[in-house]
Amino acid sequence: MTRSDRPASRGAPGRRAFVTGIAGFTGRYMAERLEAAGYDVWGTVAPGAPLPDDPVLRRATLLPADLLDTDTLHAAVADARPDAVVHLAARAHVAQDEPRQTYLVNVVGTRNLLAALAGLDRRPSAVLLASSANVYGNATGGVLDEAVPPSPANDYAVSKLAMEYVAKLWLDRLPIVIARPFNYTGVGQGDAYLLPKLVAHYARGAPRISLGNLDVSRDFSDVRDVTATYLRLVEAAPAGETFNVCSEHAYALKEVLAMLARIAGYVIDVTIDPRFVRANEVKMLRGSRDKLRRAIGELPVTPLDDTLRWMVDDLRRA
C-alpha cells in the first residue's frame, strides 16, 4: 500500500472515497473531484503496474488490488472502509480487448467488488458503478433515455449490461447507482480512442490520417463534466436507479474534423481504411439528461470545441 500526506478534509470531513481504477484516465479526474469535495481518497491500482507521476495520485492512498483476486480485493476494501465508492476499473476498449478478459473483469470483477463491499461491518452510503451507453446498441428513434430497451452490439456492451444485472443481485445490501456514460474525452485519454487519435494528428501537424466509419454520430462529453456528475450522484445516492451521463449533443465525425481544422488552422487529408470499419458499429448515440436533471439538478456542459482545444493545447505544450 502506498500512502502519502494528504490535506485535511474540507467538504466531507472524515469521509473516505474508494475509486477502483484510480490510475486510469477517468480515475485521475475522479480522484481530483473527490479530493476537492473534501474526501480522503483511496483507490485500487493494478499490482506491479507503473504509476503516472501525478500529484493527485501522490496525495491518494493507493492499494494494489486485482478485481479477479478476491483476497487482495477484500483486503483493499477492508483497509479503505469507504463511505463512497466509484467503480471505474474495467476493460473498456470495444475493438482491442480480448473478449474473455472483458467478460471476466467487467462482470466477475464487479461481482467480486460488490461481495467485498457487502461484507463490511459498515457499508458505504453510495456505490456508483460506471456502465456504458453502449448497452443501447443501434437503438433508433432519436434521443435515448433510460427507458429504451438495451440492445448491445458488441462484447464490451454485453459485458456492461451483464454487470448491471449482476448489480441487481446486491440492491438489498448496497446502495448502488448505475451510470451509463456516453462517449467522453479529455487530456490524458489514450490515442487508441478516436478523439485523442484525431487530436494527436492535428497537434503535430500531420498531413493525413486514416479513419474508419465517417457516418457515425456520437454524444461527446468532457471528462471533467462526467466526473462532476459522478460526484453529484454519489452525494445524492439515488439507490437502485440508472442514469445516462451525456451532453445531449451528437456530433458527426465530419463536424469534429471541422472543429479541429479551425483549432489547428489547416485541413487534414482523410483516407478511409477498411481495417478500421466495423460492421457492428453503433451508428448514432445521443442521450437524454432528463432523468439525471430530476435527480441532481442541472450541470454545465463544456462545448466540444473547448474540450478539443484543451487537448490540442496540452499536446502542443508537451
XYZ file of N, CA and C in Angstrom, residues 5-142:
414
model
N 1.100 12.087 2.338
C 0.470 13.119 3.145
C -0.669 13.744 2.366
N -1.816 13.890 3.007
C -2.984 14.450 2.342
C -3.511 15.622 3.151
N -4.035 16.652 2.476
C -4.587 17.788 3.202
C -5.800 17.384 4.013
N -6.105 18.143 5.028
C -7.289 17.876 5.837
C -8.547 17.981 4.990
N -9.528 17.145 5.282
C -10.782 17.179 4.537
C -11.486 18.505 4.750
N -12.234 18.915 3.692
C -12.956 20.182 3.770
C -14.461 19.934 3.758
N -14.985 19.555 2.566
C -16.442 19.450 2.465
C -17.019 18.190 3.069
N -16.217 17.128 3.224
C -16.743 15.870 3.755
C -15.772 15.362 4.805
N -15.674 16.050 5.944
C -14.658 15.719 6.940
C -14.766 14.282 7.415
N -13.620 13.582 7.364
C -13.576 12.220 7.852
C -14.161 11.188 6.919
N -14.647 11.586 5.749
C -15.275 10.641 4.821
C -14.260 10.147 3.802
N -14.330 8.850 3.533
C -13.406 8.242 2.592
C -14.131 7.860 1.298
N -13.469 8.137 0.184
C -13.949 7.688 -1.123
C -12.991 6.638 -1.658
N -13.540 5.622 -2.272
C -12.762 4.495 -2.799
C -13.026 4.406 -4.296
N -11.970 4.560 -5.098
C -12.100 4.598 -6.552
C -11.344 3.408 -7.143
N -12.039 2.500 -7.792
C -11.330 1.425 -8.480
C -10.806 1.957 -9.813
N -9.611 1.522 -10.192
C -9.020 2.036 -11.423
C -8.619 3.489 -11.308
N -8.137 3.891 -10.140
C -7.859 5.305 -9.885
C -6.742 5.856 -10.762
N -5.837 4.991 -11.237
C -4.723 5.460 -12.061
C -5.086 5.532 -13.539
N -6.309 5.165 -13.894
C -6.729 5.233 -15.290
C -7.132 6.638 -15.697
N -7.533 6.774 -16.941
C -7.890 8.087 -17.492
C -8.951 8.787 -16.649
N -10.091 8.137 -16.429
C -11.169 8.759 -15.656
C -10.835 8.818 -14.179
N -10.117 7.818 -13.679
C -9.826 7.730 -12.251
C -9.086 8.925 -11.713
N -8.132 9.427 -12.478
C -7.345 10.568 -12.017
C -8.235 11.803 -11.843
N -9.154 12.032 -12.785
C -10.061 13.183 -12.685
C -11.080 12.977 -11.570
N -11.511 11.716 -11.386
C -12.448 11.424 -10.304
C -11.809 11.670 -8.961
N -10.545 11.250 -8.806
C -9.831 11.466 -7.551
C -9.696 12.952 -7.256
N -9.393 13.727 -8.281
C -9.259 15.175 -8.092
C -10.584 15.796 -7.677
N -11.670 15.342 -8.298
C -13.003 15.870 -7.987
C -13.391 15.532 -6.545
N -13.140 14.309 -6.136
C -13.472 13.887 -4.770
C -12.615 14.608 -3.742
N -11.340 14.770 -4.047
C -10.453 15.478 -3.135
C -10.918 16.917 -2.934
N -11.305 17.572 -4.036
C -11.779 18.948 -3.946
C -13.055 19.043 -3.112
N -13.847 17.965 -3.108
C -15.074 17.934 -2.304
C -14.799 17.588 -0.855
N -13.530 17.324 -0.514
C -13.165 17.087 0.867
C -13.005 15.643 1.271
N -13.137 14.723 0.349
C -12.982 13.315 0.683
C -11.511 12.947 0.855
N -11.261 11.990 1.712
C -9.977 11.314 1.815
C -10.022 10.207 0.759
N -9.182 10.323 -0.272
C -9.319 9.475 -1.457
C -8.406 8.260 -1.387
N -9.014 7.087 -1.555
C -8.314 5.815 -1.654
C -8.665 5.208 -3.010
N -7.796 4.343 -3.518
C -8.127 3.730 -4.797
C -7.277 2.525 -5.115
N -7.781 1.676 -6.012
C -7.046 0.488 -6.419
C -6.213 0.769 -7.660
N -5.042 0.120 -7.691
C -4.177 0.153 -8.869
C -3.781 -1.281 -9.191
N -3.438 -1.525 -10.445
C -3.035 -2.872 -10.847
C -1.708 -3.233 -10.183
N -1.630 -4.375 -9.513
C -0.382 -4.760 -8.844
C 0.796 -4.816 -9.819
N 1.876 -4.120 -9.470
C 3.078 -4.141 -10.284
C 3.089 -3.205 -11.458
N 1.982 -2.562 -11.756
C 1.930 -1.677 -12.922
C 2.587 -0.338 -12.596
N 3.305 0.261 -13.556
C 3.891 1.581 -13.313
C 2.801 2.625 -13.141
N 3.031 3.578 -12.249
C 2.048 4.620 -11.984
C 2.481 5.928 -12.623
N 1.541 6.684 -13.169
C 1.891 8.006 -13.696
C 2.329 8.928 -12.567
N 3.267 9.815 -12.879
C 3.735 10.780 -11.883
C 2.729 11.919 -11.834
N 1.763 11.781 -10.965
C 0.643 12.718 -10.917
C 0.450 13.186 -9.488
N 0.381 14.498 -9.246
C 0.239 14.984 -7.869
C -1.045 14.521 -7.195
N -2.119 14.365 -7.952
C -3.373 13.893 -7.368
C -3.207 12.476 -6.837
N -2.569 11.625 -7.609
C -2.352 10.252 -7.169
C -1.374 10.175 -6.010
N -0.409 11.080 -5.983
C 0.539 11.077 -4.861
C -0.154 11.422 -3.550
N -1.229 12.157 -3.610
C -1.942 12.536 -2.384
C -2.968 11.486 -1.961
N -3.271 10.549 -2.838
C -4.238 9.494 -2.526
C -3.542 8.318 -1.858
N -4.329 7.444 -1.260
C -3.823 6.182 -0.738
C -4.096 5.118 -1.785
N -3.043 4.521 -2.325
C -3.162 3.581 -3.426
C -2.996 2.150 -2.923
N -3.934 1.301 -3.310
C -3.970 -0.080 -2.841
C -3.836 -1.030 -4.028
N -2.719 -1.761 -4.139
C -2.603 -2.738 -5.220
C -3.664 -3.837 -5.054
N -4.510 -3.988 -6.051
C -5.582 -4.992 -5.966
C -6.074 -5.314 -7.367
N -6.345 -6.583 -7.581
C -6.879 -7.080 -8.846
C -8.331 -7.481 -8.604
N -9.232 -7.036 -9.475
C -10.645 -7.374 -9.307
C -10.900 -8.879 -9.344
N -10.002 -9.625 -9.984
C -10.182 -11.070 -10.093
C -9.459 -11.837 -8.996
N -8.746 -11.129 -8.122
C -8.073 -11.744 -6.977
C -8.874 -11.378 -5.732
N -9.731 -12.276 -5.300
C -10.657 -11.934 -4.220
C -9.940 -11.619 -2.913
N -8.799 -12.244 -2.667
C -8.088 -11.996 -1.417
C -7.563 -10.562 -1.350
N -6.855 -10.126 -2.405
C -6.317 -8.760 -2.387
C -7.434 -7.728 -2.452
N -8.509 -8.053 -3.172
C -9.627 -7.113 -3.281
C -10.333 -6.945 -1.944
N -10.618 -8.047 -1.261
C -11.264 -7.964 0.058
C -10.377 -7.215 1.047
N -9.054 -7.431 0.971
C -8.135 -6.730 1.865
C -8.142 -5.241 1.601
N -8.169 -4.863 0.325
C -8.187 -3.439 -0.024
C -9.459 -2.766 0.469
N -10.594 -3.417 0.266
C -11.877 -2.850 0.705
C -11.921 -2.745 2.234
N -11.443 -3.780 2.913
C -11.447 -3.751 4.383
C -10.523 -2.667 4.917
N -9.407 -2.424 4.251
C -8.465 -1.393 4.676
C -9.043 -0.003 4.443
N -9.703 0.179 3.284
C -10.232 1.501 2.947
C -11.459 1.871 3.777
N -12.315 0.910 4.077
C -13.562 1.173 4.814
C -14.271 2.408 4.236
N -14.656 2.355 2.972
C -15.133 3.568 2.298
C -16.545 3.988 2.685
N -16.747 5.307 2.634
C -18.094 5.867 2.743
C -18.754 5.953 1.373
N -17.948 6.146 0.336
C -18.454 6.250 -1.030
C -17.529 5.474 -1.955
N -18.113 4.824 -2.952
C -17.345 4.009 -3.896
C -17.686 4.446 -5.315
N -16.649 4.601 -6.136
C -16.833 4.846 -7.571
C -16.066 3.757 -8.308
N -16.797 2.883 -8.959
C -16.191 1.717 -9.612
C -15.960 2.029 -11.085
N -14.685 2.281 -11.426
C -14.301 2.634 -12.789
C -13.488 1.548 -13.476
N -12.801 0.701 -12.697
C -11.902 -0.297 -13.283
C -12.676 -1.220 -14.219
N -12.174 -1.374 -15.453
C -12.878 -2.188 -16.451
C -11.983 -2.395 -17.657
N -12.346 -3.375 -18.443
C -11.825 -3.485 -19.801
C -12.768 -2.648 -20.658
N -12.216 -1.612 -21.294
C -13.109 -0.600 -21.853
C -12.940 -0.360 -23.345
N -12.030 -1.065 -24.018
C -11.859 -0.795 -25.441
C -12.670 -1.783 -26.260
N -13.598 -1.254 -27.068
C -14.542 -2.091 -27.806
C -13.822 -3.027 -28.768
N -12.836 -2.518 -29.511
C -12.239 -3.293 -30.599
C -11.007 -4.086 -30.191
N -10.242 -3.600 -29.222
C -8.925 -4.175 -28.981
C -8.862 -5.176 -27.833
N -9.765 -5.104 -26.874
C -9.678 -6.001 -25.727
C -10.136 -7.412 -26.082
N -9.476 -8.407 -25.494
C -9.821 -9.798 -25.719
C -11.135 -10.107 -24.997
N -12.115 -10.705 -25.701
C -13.459 -10.861 -25.119
C -13.479 -11.583 -23.779
N -12.689 -12.649 -23.632
C -12.719 -13.389 -22.375
C -12.361 -12.494 -21.202
N -11.299 -11.701 -21.351
C -10.903 -10.809 -20.272
C -11.930 -9.712 -20.045
N -12.551 -9.262 -21.122
C -13.599 -8.249 -20.991
C -14.718 -8.747 -20.086
N -15.186 -9.974 -20.326
C -16.268 -10.522 -19.510
C -15.805 -10.811 -18.086
N -14.611 -11.344 -17.939
C -14.116 -11.658 -16.603
C -14.000 -10.399 -15.743
N -13.327 -9.393 -16.267
C -13.096 -8.185 -15.476
C -14.399 -7.426 -15.238
N -15.163 -7.207 -16.303
C -16.332 -6.342 -16.191
C -17.497 -6.985 -15.441
N -17.625 -8.293 -15.514
C -18.750 -8.968 -14.859
C -18.302 -9.630 -13.549
N -17.376 -10.580 -13.652
C -16.930 -11.287 -12.448
C -16.202 -10.337 -11.500
N -15.366 -9.456 -12.074
C -14.651 -8.500 -11.232
C -15.585 -7.587 -10.456
N -16.637 -7.124 -11.115
C -17.614 -6.273 -10.423
C -18.333 -7.056 -9.333
N -18.685 -8.295 -9.616
C -19.336 -9.115 -8.599
C -18.422 -9.297 -7.383
N -17.139 -9.525 -7.640
C -16.189 -9.660 -6.541
C -16.141 -8.395 -5.684
N -16.167 -7.248 -6.336
C -16.139 -5.976 -5.598
C -17.392 -5.826 -4.742
N -18.553 -6.106 -5.316
C -19.802 -5.956 -4.563
C -19.850 -6.902 -3.372
N -19.338 -8.120 -3.562
C -19.303 -9.073 -2.447
C -18.410 -8.556 -1.328
N -17.271 -7.976 -1.689
C -16.363 -7.439 -0.680
C -17.003 -6.277 0.068
N -17.687 -5.392 -0.652
C -18.329 -4.233 -0.016
C -19.482 -4.677 0.896
N -20.248 -5.661 0.445
C -21.387 -6.136 1.245
C -20.924 -6.826 2.520
N -19.696 -7.288 2.547
C -19.184 -7.966 3.726
C -18.626 -7.042 4.789
N -18.589 -5.727 4.528
C -18.075 -4.786 5.514
C -19.035 -4.636 6.687
N -18.495 -4.375 7.862
C -19.341 -4.120 9.031
C -20.162 -2.852 8.850
N -19.529 -1.833 8.245
C -20.221 -0.569 7.949
C -20.175 -0.356 6.446
N -21.300 -0.480 5.816
C -21.337 -0.432 4.358
C -21.351 1.006 3.844
N -20.912 1.223 2.608
C -20.866 2.587 2.052
C -22.255 3.202 1.929
N -22.283 4.527 1.880
C -23.550 5.236 1.693
C -23.923 5.338 0.220
N -22.959 5.103 -0.668
C -23.235 5.136 -2.110
C -22.181 4.309 -2.834
N -22.637 3.506 -3.806
C -21.737 2.732 -4.663
C -22.127 3.036 -6.101
N -21.298 3.806 -6.794
C -21.581 4.154 -8.192
C -20.829 3.195 -9.104
N -21.558 2.541 -10.001
C -20.968 1.645 -10.983
C -21.016 2.310 -12.355
N -19.862 2.409 -13.003
C -19.804 3.002 -14.339
C -20.104 1.926 -15.376
N -21.285 1.990 -15.977
C -21.653 1.114 -17.075
C -21.300 1.836 -18.378
N -22.155 1.781 -19.371
C -21.869 2.439 -20.645
C -23.145 2.602 -21.448
N -23.223 3.702 -22.208
C -24.347 3.886 -23.125
C -24.268 2.934 -24.303
N -23.151 2.221 -24.440
C -23.069 1.199 -25.484
C -24.125 0.111 -25.297
N -24.685 -0.015 -24.098
C -25.707 -1.046 -23.889
C -26.927 -0.807 -24.767
N -27.141 0.431 -25.246
C -28.293 0.719 -26.104
C -28.098 0.184 -27.514
N -26.849 -0.112 -27.898
C -26.570 -0.644 -29.227
C -26.990 0.303 -30.320
N -27.612 -0.239 -31.368
C -28.050 0.578 -32.500
C -29.502 1.003 -32.360
N -29.922 1.277 -31.132
C -31.293 1.740 -30.904
C -31.551 2.997 -31.711
N -32.707 3.069 -32.316
C -33.064 4.219 -33.148
C -34.257 4.930 -32.541
N -34.599 6.063 -33.143
C -35.773 6.783 -32.690
C -35.440 8.076 -31.987
N -34.250 8.624 -32.269
C -33.917 9.933 -31.719
C -33.125 9.840 -30.435
